[in-house]
Amino acid sequence: LHTAGLDVVVSGSVPAADVRAVAAALGVVGQPVPSDWPEAATATVAAGARVVPGLLRAGPGLDGFGPAAVRVDRDTVTQVYAGPGERGFALVQRVADHLPPPGAGDEVGVTVRGTAGRYSYARGQLDWVEGGAARSLRSPTLGLGELLAVAEGLAPA
């Protein structure tokens, strides 16, 4: 919850409806976060698909995560998915035919959705190129195996 003078984060390992009930009981009235904050949702998945042809989104089989908060920044579409507790991930996509150079120095090669990719343990980031777009799944709480499973559960927008 964001207010003029206070930011409150409510999380837990209970269903999302219970987390919302706890947040509502705090008596804090939230306001939209400033548009330049990464947490600000500025678009819809449909708008993102107009920016990145072949945009992927969480498919119907990906249980436990709420709908995406979507942000479009010029040629980049970011979808953030929250799950129970601290579980969540960001899916970042932009039109590109190659990945940017690795940065953390700990990357390992992996196969993602049938194509070559890489994973950074330090960043918690899985990167690959598919369908003319560079794609990244990032999470501080999901490991490599879970991010690969999320990637397999992505579907066209």
PDB file of C-alpha atoms in Angstrom:
ATOM      1  CA  LEU A   1       0.000   0.000   0.000  1.00  0.00           C
ATOM      2  CA  HIS A   2       1.377   3.377  -0.984  1.00  0.00           C
ATOM      3  CA  THR A   3       0.289   6.630   0.664  1.00  0.00           C
ATOM      4  CA  ALA A   4       1.671  10.160   0.664  1.00  0.00           C
ATOM      5  CA  GLY A   5       3.869   9.486   3.696  1.00  0.00           C
ATOM      6  CA  LEU A   6       3.892   5.730   4.148  1.00  0.00           C
ATOM      7  CA  ASP A   7       4.522   2.546   2.187  1.00  0.00           C
ATOM      8  CA  VAL A   8       3.299  -0.737   3.641  1.00  0.00           C
ATOM      9  CA  VAL A   9       4.101  -4.181   2.275  1.00  0.00           C
ATOM     10  CA  VAL A  10       1.734  -6.957   3.311  1.00  0.00           C
ATOM     11  CA  SER A  11       2.714 -10.514   2.418  1.00  0.00           C
ATOM     12  CA  GLY A  12       2.282 -13.999   3.727  1.00  0.00           C
ATOM     13  CA  SER A  13       2.029 -17.644   2.835  1.00  0.00           C
ATOM     14  CA  VAL A  14      -1.770 -17.570   2.857  1.00  0.00           C
ATOM     15  CA  PRO A  15      -4.206 -17.156  -0.053  1.00  0.00           C
ATOM     16  CA  ALA A  16      -4.256 -13.740  -1.740  1.00  0.00           C
ATOM     17  CA  ALA A  17      -7.774 -13.029  -0.430  1.00  0.00           C
ATOM     18  CA  ASP A  18      -6.489 -13.399   3.146  1.00  0.00           C
ATOM     19  CA  VAL A  19      -3.547 -11.065   2.468  1.00  0.00           C
ATOM     20  CA  ARG A  20      -5.968  -8.466   1.038  1.00  0.00           C
ATOM     21  CA  ALA A  21      -8.194  -8.834   4.116  1.00  0.00           C
ATOM     22  CA  VAL A  22      -5.237  -8.192   6.427  1.00  0.00           C
ATOM     23  CA  ALA A  23      -4.191  -5.166   4.354  1.00  0.00           C
ATOM     24  CA  ALA A  24      -7.761  -3.793   4.415  1.00  0.00           C
ATOM     25  CA  ALA A  25      -7.891  -4.188   8.205  1.00  0.00           C
ATOM     26  CA  LEU A  26      -4.879  -1.887   8.636  1.00  0.00           C
ATOM     27  CA  GLY A  27      -7.014   1.170   7.964  1.00  0.00           C
ATOM     28  CA  VAL A  28      -4.515   2.544   5.445  1.00  0.00           C
ATOM     29  CA  VAL A  29      -6.020   4.027   2.294  1.00  0.00           C
ATOM     30  CA  GLY A  30      -3.746   3.350  -0.644  1.00  0.00           C
ATOM     31  CA  GLN A  31      -2.988   5.646  -3.548  1.00  0.00           C
ATOM     32  CA  PRO A  32      -1.569   4.800  -6.982  1.00  0.00           C
ATOM     33  CA  VAL A  33       2.221   4.663  -6.918  1.00  0.00           C
ATOM     34  CA  PRO A  34       4.012   7.341  -8.976  1.00  0.00           C
ATOM     35  CA  SER A  35       4.123   6.452 -12.675  1.00  0.00           C
ATOM     36  CA  ASP A  36       7.932   6.405 -12.751  1.00  0.00           C
ATOM     37  CA  TRP A  37       8.158   3.678 -10.065  1.00  0.00           C
ATOM     38  CA  PRO A  38       8.888   0.148 -11.330  1.00  0.00           C
ATOM     39  CA  GLU A  39       5.826  -1.008  -9.366  1.00  0.00           C
ATOM     40  CA  ALA A  40       3.521   1.220 -11.402  1.00  0.00           C
ATOM     41  CA  ALA A  41       1.349  -0.652 -13.855  1.00  0.00           C
ATOM     42  CA  THR A  42       0.906   1.515 -16.920  1.00  0.00           C
ATOM     43  CA  ALA A  43      -0.609  -0.762 -19.514  1.00  0.00           C
ATOM     44  CA  THR A  44      -2.467  -3.942 -20.345  1.00  0.00           C
ATOM     45  CA  VAL A  45      -1.177  -7.180 -21.819  1.00  0.00           C
ATOM     46  CA  ALA A  46      -2.956  -6.243 -25.072  1.00  0.00           C
ATOM     47  CA  ALA A  47      -1.037  -2.943 -25.199  1.00  0.00           C
ATOM     48  CA  GLY A  48       2.198  -4.837 -24.560  1.00  0.00           C
ATOM     49  CA  ALA A  49       1.434  -7.196 -27.443  1.00  0.00           C
ATOM     50  CA  ARG A  50       1.313  -4.181 -29.767  1.00  0.00           C
ATOM     51  CA  VAL A  51       4.868  -3.273 -28.678  1.00  0.00           C
ATOM     52  CA  VAL A  52       6.388  -6.773 -28.689  1.00  0.00           C
ATOM     53  CA  PRO A  53       4.900  -9.028 -31.375  1.00  0.00           C
ATOM     54  CA  GLY A  54       4.659 -12.576 -30.052  1.00  0.00           C
ATOM     55  CA  LEU A  55       4.455 -11.343 -26.463  1.00  0.00           C
ATOM     56  CA  LEU A  56       4.205 -14.164 -23.944  1.00  0.00           C
ATOM     57  CA  ARG A  57       2.205 -14.173 -20.718  1.00  0.00           C
ATOM     58  CA  ALA A  58       1.556 -16.609 -17.906  1.00  0.00           C
ATOM     59  CA  GLY A  59      -0.605 -19.397 -19.274  1.00  0.00           C
ATOM     60  CA  PRO A  60      -3.735 -20.780 -17.641  1.00  0.00           C
ATOM     61  CA  GLY A  61      -1.818 -23.713 -16.152  1.00  0.00           C
ATOM     62  CA  LEU A  62       0.407 -21.463 -14.027  1.00  0.00           C
ATOM     63  CA  ASP A  63      -1.359 -21.723 -10.682  1.00  0.00           C
ATOM     64  CA  GLY A  64      -0.735 -19.656  -7.571  1.00  0.00           C
ATOM     65  CA  PHE A  65       0.045 -16.314  -9.197  1.00  0.00           C
ATOM     66  CA  GLY A  66      -2.296 -13.365  -9.636  1.00  0.00           C
ATOM     67  CA  PRO A  67      -2.858 -11.398 -12.820  1.00  0.00           C
ATOM     68  CA  ALA A  68       0.095  -9.420 -14.145  1.00  0.00           C
ATOM     69  CA  ALA A  69       0.824  -5.796 -13.439  1.00  0.00           C
ATOM     70  CA  VAL A  70       2.020  -4.579 -16.863  1.00  0.00           C
ATOM     71  CA  ARG A  71       4.378  -1.749 -17.689  1.00  0.00           C
ATOM     72  CA  VAL A  72       5.393  -0.586 -21.180  1.00  0.00           C
ATOM     73  CA  ASP A  73       8.558   1.511 -21.492  1.00  0.00           C
ATOM     74  CA  ARG A  74       9.170   2.356 -25.156  1.00  0.00           C
ATOM     75  CA  ASP A  75      10.192  -1.037 -26.617  1.00  0.00           C
ATOM     76  CA  THR A  76      10.146  -3.081 -23.395  1.00  0.00           C
ATOM     77  CA  VAL A  77       7.189  -4.814 -21.771  1.00  0.00           C
ATOM     78  CA  THR A  78       7.418  -5.903 -18.139  1.00  0.00           C
ATOM     79  CA  GLN A  79       4.828  -8.133 -16.513  1.00  0.00           C
ATOM     80  CA  VAL A  80       5.065  -8.671 -12.755  1.00  0.00           C
ATOM     81  CA  TYR A  81       3.277 -11.639 -11.199  1.00  0.00           C
ATOM     82  CA  ALA A  82       2.796 -11.954  -7.428  1.00  0.00           C
ATOM     83  CA  GLY A  83       2.167 -15.215  -5.635  1.00  0.00           C
ATOM     84  CA  PRO A  84       1.741 -16.274  -2.017  1.00  0.00           C
ATOM     85  CA  GLY A  85       4.277 -14.951   0.454  1.00  0.00           C
ATOM     86  CA  GLU A  86       7.365 -13.596  -1.240  1.00  0.00           C
ATOM     87  CA  ARG A  87       6.919 -15.752  -4.333  1.00  0.00           C
ATOM     88  CA  GLY A  88       6.754 -13.808  -7.550  1.00  0.00           C
ATOM     89  CA  PHE A  89       8.505 -13.129 -10.805  1.00  0.00           C
ATOM     90  CA  ALA A  90       8.921 -10.528 -13.534  1.00  0.00           C
ATOM     91  CA  LEU A  91       8.733 -11.368 -17.231  1.00  0.00           C
ATOM     92  CA  VAL A  92      10.566  -8.757 -19.320  1.00  0.00           C
ATOM     93  CA  GLN A  93      10.409  -8.825 -23.137  1.00  0.00           C
ATOM     94  CA  ARG A  94      11.686  -6.610 -25.947  1.00  0.00           C
ATOM     95  CA  VAL A  95      12.115  -6.988 -29.683  1.00  0.00           C
ATOM     96  CA  ALA A  96      15.651  -8.299 -30.286  1.00  0.00           C
ATOM     97  CA  ASP A  97      17.429 -11.062 -32.134  1.00  0.00           C
ATOM     98  CA  HIS A  98      20.121 -11.577 -29.490  1.00  0.00           C
ATOM     99  CA  LEU A  99      20.679 -11.293 -25.758  1.00  0.00           C
ATOM    100  CA  PRO A 100      22.674  -8.456 -24.246  1.00  0.00           C
ATOM    101  CA  PRO A 101      26.124  -9.463 -22.963  1.00  0.00           C
ATOM    102  CA  PRO A 102      26.122 -11.369 -19.668  1.00  0.00           C
ATOM    103  CA  GLY A 103      26.805  -9.259 -16.641  1.00  0.00           C
ATOM    104  CA  ALA A 104      27.075 -11.182 -13.391  1.00  0.00           C
ATOM    105  CA  GLY A 105      29.845 -13.556 -14.491  1.00  0.00           C
ATOM    106  CA  ASP A 106      28.102 -16.599 -13.024  1.00  0.00           C
ATOM    107  CA  GLU A 107      25.856 -17.469 -15.969  1.00  0.00           C
ATOM    108  CA  VAL A 108      25.338 -21.070 -17.009  1.00  0.00           C
ATOM    109  CA  GLY A 109      23.902 -22.345 -20.274  1.00  0.00           C
ATOM    110  CA  VAL A 110      20.418 -23.858 -20.131  1.00  0.00           C
ATOM    111  CA  THR A 111      17.709 -24.918 -22.566  1.00  0.00           C
ATOM    112  CA  VAL A 112      14.597 -22.767 -22.322  1.00  0.00           C
ATOM    113  CA  ARG A 113      11.473 -23.658 -24.302  1.00  0.00           C
ATOM    114  CA  GLY A 114      13.610 -25.677 -26.717  1.00  0.00           C
ATOM    115  CA  THR A 115      16.196 -22.963 -27.344  1.00  0.00           C
ATOM    116  CA  ALA A 116      19.587 -22.010 -25.887  1.00  0.00           C
ATOM    117  CA  GLY A 117      19.482 -19.633 -22.948  1.00  0.00           C
ATOM    118  CA  ARG A 118      21.381 -18.708 -19.822  1.00  0.00           C
ATOM    119  CA  TYR A 119      20.741 -18.416 -16.109  1.00  0.00           C
ATOM    120  CA  SER A 120      22.438 -16.121 -13.601  1.00  0.00           C
ATOM    121  CA  TYR A 121      22.399 -17.403 -10.035  1.00  0.00           C
ATOM    122  CA  ALA A 122      23.396 -13.993  -8.650  1.00  0.00           C
ATOM    123  CA  ARG A 123      20.578 -12.200 -10.448  1.00  0.00           C
ATOM    124  CA  GLY A 124      17.989 -14.977 -10.298  1.00  0.00           C
ATOM    125  CA  GLN A 125      17.499 -14.344 -14.003  1.00  0.00           C
ATOM    126  CA  LEU A 126      16.723 -16.677 -16.901  1.00  0.00           C
ATOM    127  CA  ASP A 127      17.335 -15.226 -20.398  1.00  0.00           C
ATOM    128  CA  TRP A 128      16.582 -16.495 -23.906  1.00  0.00           C
ATOM    129  CA  VAL A 129      15.579 -15.304 -27.381  1.00  0.00           C
ATOM    130  CA  GLU A 130      12.425 -16.676 -28.937  1.00  0.00           C
ATOM    131  CA  GLY A 131      10.286 -15.476 -31.825  1.00  0.00           C
ATOM    132  CA  GLY A 132      12.297 -12.302 -32.404  1.00  0.00           C
ATOM    133  CA  ALA A 133      12.209 -11.149 -28.770  1.00  0.00           C
ATOM    134  CA  ALA A 134      14.714 -11.226 -25.929  1.00  0.00           C
ATOM    135  CA  ARG A 135      12.944 -12.583 -22.871  1.00  0.00           C
ATOM    136  CA  SER A 136      13.942 -12.618 -19.204  1.00  0.00           C
ATOM    137  CA  LEU A 137      12.340 -14.187 -16.178  1.00  0.00           C
ATOM    138  CA  ARG A 138      13.591 -12.689 -12.920  1.00  0.00           C
ATOM    139  CA  SER A 139      12.864 -13.716  -9.364  1.00  0.00           C
ATOM    140  CA  PRO A 140      14.641 -13.380  -6.033  1.00  0.00           C
ATOM    141  CA  THR A 141      12.553 -16.277  -4.657  1.00  0.00           C
ATOM    142  CA  LEU A 142      12.122 -18.807  -7.487  1.00  0.00           C
ATOM    143  CA  GLY A 143      15.119 -20.948  -8.381  1.00  0.00           C
ATOM    144  CA  LEU A 144      16.283 -22.169 -11.766  1.00  0.00           C
ATOM    145  CA  GLY A 145      14.000 -25.223 -11.850  1.00  0.00           C
ATOM    146  CA  GLU A 146      10.932 -23.160 -10.975  1.00  0.00           C
ATOM    147  CA  LEU A 147      11.775 -20.448 -13.507  1.00  0.00           C
ATOM    148  CA  LEU A 148      12.211 -23.091 -16.215  1.00  0.00           C
ATOM    149  CA  ALA A 149       8.768 -24.460 -15.275  1.00  0.00           C
ATOM    150  CA  VAL A 150       7.296 -20.939 -15.437  1.00  0.00           C
ATOM    151  CA  ALA A 151       8.894 -20.459 -18.875  1.00  0.00           C
ATOM    152  CA  GLU A 152       7.312 -23.699 -20.087  1.00  0.00           C
ATOM    153  CA  GLY A 153       3.929 -22.426 -18.845  1.00  0.00           C
ATOM    154  CA  LEU A 154       4.069 -19.197 -20.856  1.00  0.00           C
ATOM    155  CA  ALA A 155       1.563 -18.761 -23.665  1.00  0.00           C
ATOM    156  CA  PRO A 156       1.031 -16.195 -26.428  1.00  0.00           C
ATOM    157  CA  ALA A 157      -0.755 -13.065 -25.253  1.00  0.00           C
TER     158      ALA A 157
END
